[in-house]
Amino acid sequence: MKDKMARIKLFDPHIDENEKVQLLRVLGSRFWASGAGIGDVKRFEQKFSGYVKAKDSVALNSGTAALSLALSMYDIKNKEVILPSLSFVATANAVIENGGIPKFVDVDDETLCIDYEKISKAISKRTKVILPVHFGGFSSNLEEISKLCKEHKIHLVEDAAHAAGAAYRNKKIGSHGELVCFSFHPVKNLAMPTGGLISINRNDYKEVARILKEKRWCGITNRKGTDYDVKNIGWNYYMNEFSAAIGLAQLKKLDKTNNQRRKIAKKYSDEISSENKMPFDKGCSYHFYWIRVKNRTKFRKILSEKGIETGIHYKPIHTFSFYKSKIKLPITENVGKEIVTLPIHPNLTQNDVEKIIKEVNRLS
Ligand SMILES: Cc1ncc(COP(=O)(O)O)c(C=O)c1O
């Protein structure tokens, strides 16, 4: 029985018996790292590639690691990477870490994904990569962005941290861009203790996967028994077997759990009276559901008193001290002041959803 007074959580992983069985299996194997592990990391990479229909995948220990390594595959030193400012800061940090220059572009008012019309104005001779974020699991306009990439000979790397199981024009996210970065942080649709992955769609995918695998474990290469070589710098970014085992269980039910999210999103979109809210799209994975409100502090305080957790996604990156610049992004800046994210996950009951709609409408 659900405690009547229990708070309605903003994020909550969907766990059942299978995750518990898989965790104990890995625990008992006593091989927890992927190198000497029991093959779940490899299996997860294969299953995920099959699921999104990518050429290959490399599993990592976070979405942050995925973004850093993906951008490291392009020489972006002193080159520009076009991205939205409305994202988690890791998106821009990955550009800086690789010596690149983040060039923030405003978002589309309706979807809050990067505005492709503004991208074309931002492209310069120094532009090397376009890095769209599928905001909340709502796909950016990949057709138009891909066209721009081809036209200007620049690369498409996607931040799909919110978009596990999402689709653009009936093709799963993960199969479009050259490199697509996923996060499997515990709050994500496909949740692990920690985890990330790069799906690869480049023609040289075998070589790219080989290099990424070296980079994810300290540059180690040419292993023969206990002997190995190091030819390039690398990091400790590999996925562990516990995460992969949970990931396999989560992947099996991802379409089902995403459909549960979509049902809630449809209801929010039909029944929340405010006009200023996330649109409904059957390809969206609804990692979160956003609305925009004028008096956010009061709005969140009242919902919290009613037992409903909410969030703010995100404070725009260009407003942080480290990234501060003179750039003006009017839509992003307004959204940054107004956005509130509402609970949307498979553990919500019908009553929870009704209560959220009722309380939100009371305040609108
Ligand atoms: C848009 C976006 N990009 C990247 C990340 C980084 O993922 P991780 O937390 O797995 O490092 C996140 C995580 O919250 C995110 O929301």
PDB file of C-alpha atoms in Angstrom, residues 128-262:
ATOM      1  CA  LYS A 128      33.423  22.224 -36.257  1.00  0.00           C
ATOM      2  CA  VAL A 129      30.504  20.519 -34.512  1.00  0.00           C
ATOM      3  CA  ILE A 130      26.788  21.061 -33.868  1.00  0.00           C
ATOM      4  CA  LEU A 131      25.738  19.608 -30.520  1.00  0.00           C
ATOM      5  CA  PRO A 132      21.936  19.653 -30.129  1.00  0.00           C
ATOM      6  CA  VAL A 133      20.279  18.513 -26.883  1.00  0.00           C
ATOM      7  CA  HIS A 134      17.022  16.582 -27.108  1.00  0.00           C
ATOM      8  CA  PHE A 135      15.399  18.588 -24.368  1.00  0.00           C
ATOM      9  CA  GLY A 136      13.415  16.414 -21.966  1.00  0.00           C
ATOM     10  CA  GLY A 137      13.488  13.689 -24.615  1.00  0.00           C
ATOM     11  CA  PHE A 138      11.891  15.869 -27.313  1.00  0.00           C
ATOM     12  CA  SER A 139      13.941  15.450 -30.421  1.00  0.00           C
ATOM     13  CA  SER A 140      15.673  18.448 -31.974  1.00  0.00           C
ATOM     14  CA  ASN A 141      14.988  19.025 -35.663  1.00  0.00           C
ATOM     15  CA  LEU A 142      17.570  16.509 -36.873  1.00  0.00           C
ATOM     16  CA  GLU A 143      16.573  16.756 -40.521  1.00  0.00           C
ATOM     17  CA  GLU A 144      17.335  20.476 -40.775  1.00  0.00           C
ATOM     18  CA  ILE A 145      20.426  20.227 -38.541  1.00  0.00           C
ATOM     19  CA  SER A 146      21.820  17.322 -40.622  1.00  0.00           C
ATOM     20  CA  LYS A 147      21.273  19.391 -43.783  1.00  0.00           C
ATOM     21  CA  LEU A 148      23.279  22.263 -42.286  1.00  0.00           C
ATOM     22  CA  CYS A 149      26.046  19.860 -41.254  1.00  0.00           C
ATOM     23  CA  LYS A 150      26.326  18.461 -44.762  1.00  0.00           C
ATOM     24  CA  GLU A 151      26.191  21.869 -46.393  1.00  0.00           C
ATOM     25  CA  HIS A 152      28.958  23.326 -44.197  1.00  0.00           C
ATOM     26  CA  LYS A 153      30.959  20.106 -43.726  1.00  0.00           C
ATOM     27  CA  ILE A 154      30.566  20.101 -39.961  1.00  0.00           C
ATOM     28  CA  HIS A 155      29.891  17.209 -37.634  1.00  0.00           C
ATOM     29  CA  LEU A 156      26.704  16.242 -35.792  1.00  0.00           C
ATOM     30  CA  VAL A 157      27.187  14.995 -32.232  1.00  0.00           C
ATOM     31  CA  GLU A 158      23.982  14.684 -30.178  1.00  0.00           C
ATOM     32  CA  ASP A 159      23.425  15.084 -26.456  1.00  0.00           C
ATOM     33  CA  ALA A 160      20.753  12.428 -26.004  1.00  0.00           C
ATOM     34  CA  ALA A 161      21.059  12.275 -22.204  1.00  0.00           C
ATOM     35  CA  HIS A 162      17.256  12.580 -21.915  1.00  0.00           C
ATOM     36  CA  ALA A 163      16.388  10.610 -25.004  1.00  0.00           C
ATOM     37  CA  ALA A 164      16.860   6.872 -24.353  1.00  0.00           C
ATOM     38  CA  GLY A 165      14.038   5.276 -26.326  1.00  0.00           C
ATOM     39  CA  ALA A 166      12.961   8.525 -28.000  1.00  0.00           C
ATOM     40  CA  ALA A 167      12.489   8.672 -31.764  1.00  0.00           C
ATOM     41  CA  TYR A 168      12.755  11.253 -34.502  1.00  0.00           C
ATOM     42  CA  ARG A 169      10.542  10.492 -37.526  1.00  0.00           C
ATOM     43  CA  ASN A 170      10.088   6.871 -36.373  1.00  0.00           C
ATOM     44  CA  LYS A 171      13.842   6.230 -36.126  1.00  0.00           C
ATOM     45  CA  LYS A 172      15.243   5.813 -32.638  1.00  0.00           C
ATOM     46  CA  ILE A 173      17.520   8.559 -31.329  1.00  0.00           C
ATOM     47  CA  GLY A 174      20.991   7.048 -31.443  1.00  0.00           C
ATOM     48  CA  SER A 175      20.859   6.210 -35.135  1.00  0.00           C
ATOM     49  CA  HIS A 176      21.092   9.707 -36.669  1.00  0.00           C
ATOM     50  CA  GLY A 177      24.171  11.726 -35.628  1.00  0.00           C
ATOM     51  CA  GLU A 178      27.784  10.645 -36.152  1.00  0.00           C
ATOM     52  CA  LEU A 179      28.137  10.136 -32.389  1.00  0.00           C
ATOM     53  CA  VAL A 180      25.203  10.172 -29.978  1.00  0.00           C
ATOM     54  CA  CYS A 181      25.754  10.554 -26.221  1.00  0.00           C
ATOM     55  CA  PHE A 182      23.423   8.962 -23.681  1.00  0.00           C
ATOM     56  CA  SER A 183      23.290   9.241 -19.896  1.00  0.00           C
ATOM     57  CA  PHE A 184      22.046   6.465 -17.638  1.00  0.00           C
ATOM     58  CA  HIS A 185      22.205   8.519 -14.437  1.00  0.00           C
ATOM     59  CA  PRO A 186      19.689   7.160 -11.849  1.00  0.00           C
ATOM     60  CA  VAL A 187      17.080   9.803 -12.745  1.00  0.00           C
ATOM     61  CA  LYS A 188      17.140   8.962 -16.448  1.00  0.00           C
ATOM     62  CA  ASN A 189      14.562   6.845 -18.363  1.00  0.00           C
ATOM     63  CA  LEU A 190      17.091   4.032 -18.546  1.00  0.00           C
ATOM     64  CA  ALA A 191      18.588   4.185 -15.053  1.00  0.00           C
ATOM     65  CA  MET A 192      21.820   2.729 -13.698  1.00  0.00           C
ATOM     66  CA  PRO A 193      23.858   3.596 -10.589  1.00  0.00           C
ATOM     67  CA  THR A 194      26.088   5.493 -13.048  1.00  0.00           C
ATOM     68  CA  GLY A 195      26.402   5.063 -16.792  1.00  0.00           C
ATOM     69  CA  GLY A 196      26.612   6.525 -20.247  1.00  0.00           C
ATOM     70  CA  LEU A 197      27.143   5.397 -23.815  1.00  0.00           C
ATOM     71  CA  ILE A 198      28.159   6.674 -27.240  1.00  0.00           C
ATOM     72  CA  SER A 199      26.323   5.195 -30.184  1.00  0.00           C
ATOM     73  CA  ILE A 200      28.318   5.393 -33.400  1.00  0.00           C
ATOM     74  CA  ASN A 201      26.975   5.862 -36.913  1.00  0.00           C
ATOM     75  CA  ARG A 202      30.139   6.871 -38.747  1.00  0.00           C
ATOM     76  CA  ASN A 203      31.345   4.715 -41.637  1.00  0.00           C
ATOM     77  CA  ASP A 204      34.655   4.214 -39.803  1.00  0.00           C
ATOM     78  CA  TYR A 205      32.729   2.929 -36.776  1.00  0.00           C
ATOM     79  CA  LYS A 206      35.098   0.023 -36.081  1.00  0.00           C
ATOM     80  CA  GLU A 207      38.091   2.323 -35.782  1.00  0.00           C
ATOM     81  CA  VAL A 208      36.111   4.862 -33.750  1.00  0.00           C
ATOM     82  CA  ALA A 209      34.947   2.149 -31.330  1.00  0.00           C
ATOM     83  CA  ARG A 210      38.509   0.875 -30.963  1.00  0.00           C
ATOM     84  CA  ILE A 211      39.843   4.361 -30.136  1.00  0.00           C
ATOM     85  CA  LEU A 212      36.978   5.093 -27.730  1.00  0.00           C
ATOM     86  CA  LYS A 213      37.609   1.807 -25.929  1.00  0.00           C
ATOM     87  CA  GLU A 214      41.265   2.732 -25.455  1.00  0.00           C
ATOM     88  CA  LYS A 215      40.311   6.178 -24.213  1.00  0.00           C
ATOM     89  CA  ARG A 216      37.790   4.815 -21.730  1.00  0.00           C
ATOM     90  CA  TRP A 217      40.478   2.820 -19.954  1.00  0.00           C
ATOM     91  CA  CYS A 218      43.646   4.854 -19.541  1.00  0.00           C
ATOM     92  CA  GLY A 219      44.809   4.475 -23.155  1.00  0.00           C
ATOM     93  CA  ILE A 220      45.551   0.782 -22.652  1.00  0.00           C
ATOM     94  CA  THR A 221      45.949  -1.086 -25.934  1.00  0.00           C
ATOM     95  CA  ASN A 222      47.441  -4.244 -27.491  1.00  0.00           C
ATOM     96  CA  ARG A 223      46.799  -6.401 -24.440  1.00  0.00           C
ATOM     97  CA  LYS A 224      48.476  -9.760 -24.548  1.00  0.00           C
ATOM     98  CA  GLY A 225      48.064 -11.540 -21.237  1.00  0.00           C
ATOM     99  CA  THR A 226      49.546  -9.221 -18.660  1.00  0.00           C
ATOM    100  CA  ASP A 227      51.434  -7.157 -21.226  1.00  0.00           C
ATOM    101  CA  TYR A 228      50.007  -4.045 -22.857  1.00  0.00           C
ATOM    102  CA  ASP A 229      50.988  -0.772 -24.460  1.00  0.00           C
ATOM    103  CA  VAL A 230      49.802   2.839 -24.110  1.00  0.00           C
ATOM    104  CA  LYS A 231      50.028   4.999 -27.218  1.00  0.00           C
ATOM    105  CA  ASN A 232      47.629   7.797 -26.271  1.00  0.00           C
ATOM    106  CA  ILE A 233      46.167   9.428 -23.206  1.00  0.00           C
ATOM    107  CA  GLY A 234      43.062   7.833 -21.733  1.00  0.00           C
ATOM    108  CA  TRP A 235      40.752   8.045 -18.716  1.00  0.00           C
ATOM    109  CA  ASN A 236      38.978   5.805 -16.243  1.00  0.00           C
ATOM    110  CA  TYR A 237      35.579   6.014 -17.926  1.00  0.00           C
ATOM    111  CA  TYR A 238      34.561   2.366 -18.304  1.00  0.00           C
ATOM    112  CA  MET A 239      31.143   1.078 -17.285  1.00  0.00           C
ATOM    113  CA  ASN A 240      31.089  -1.470 -14.449  1.00  0.00           C
ATOM    114  CA  GLU A 241      29.240  -4.784 -14.585  1.00  0.00           C
ATOM    115  CA  PHE A 242      26.610  -3.812 -11.993  1.00  0.00           C
ATOM    116  CA  SER A 243      25.520  -0.854 -14.095  1.00  0.00           C
ATOM    117  CA  ALA A 244      25.431  -2.962 -17.253  1.00  0.00           C
ATOM    118  CA  ALA A 245      23.391  -5.709 -15.562  1.00  0.00           C
ATOM    119  CA  ILE A 246      20.818  -3.176 -14.354  1.00  0.00           C
ATOM    120  CA  GLY A 247      20.946  -1.511 -17.768  1.00  0.00           C
ATOM    121  CA  LEU A 248      20.064  -4.775 -19.517  1.00  0.00           C
ATOM    122  CA  ALA A 249      17.035  -5.182 -17.254  1.00  0.00           C
ATOM    123  CA  GLN A 250      16.018  -1.540 -17.816  1.00  0.00           C
ATOM    124  CA  LEU A 251      16.481  -1.758 -21.591  1.00  0.00           C
ATOM    125  CA  LYS A 252      14.123  -4.741 -21.806  1.00  0.00           C
ATOM    126  CA  LYS A 253      11.243  -2.661 -20.477  1.00  0.00           C
ATOM    127  CA  LEU A 254      12.257   0.746 -21.863  1.00  0.00           C
ATOM    128  CA  ASP A 255       9.538   0.908 -24.535  1.00  0.00           C
ATOM    129  CA  LYS A 256       6.934  -0.036 -21.942  1.00  0.00           C
ATOM    130  CA  THR A 257       8.103   2.475 -19.334  1.00  0.00           C
ATOM    131  CA  ASN A 258       8.456   5.219 -21.948  1.00  0.00           C
ATOM    132  CA  ASN A 259       4.892   4.511 -23.076  1.00  0.00           C
ATOM    133  CA  GLN A 260       3.754   4.952 -19.481  1.00  0.00           C
ATOM    134  CA  ARG A 261       5.511   8.341 -19.492  1.00  0.00           C
ATOM    135  CA  ARG A 262       3.834   9.243 -22.816  1.00  0.00           C
TER     136      ARG A 262
END
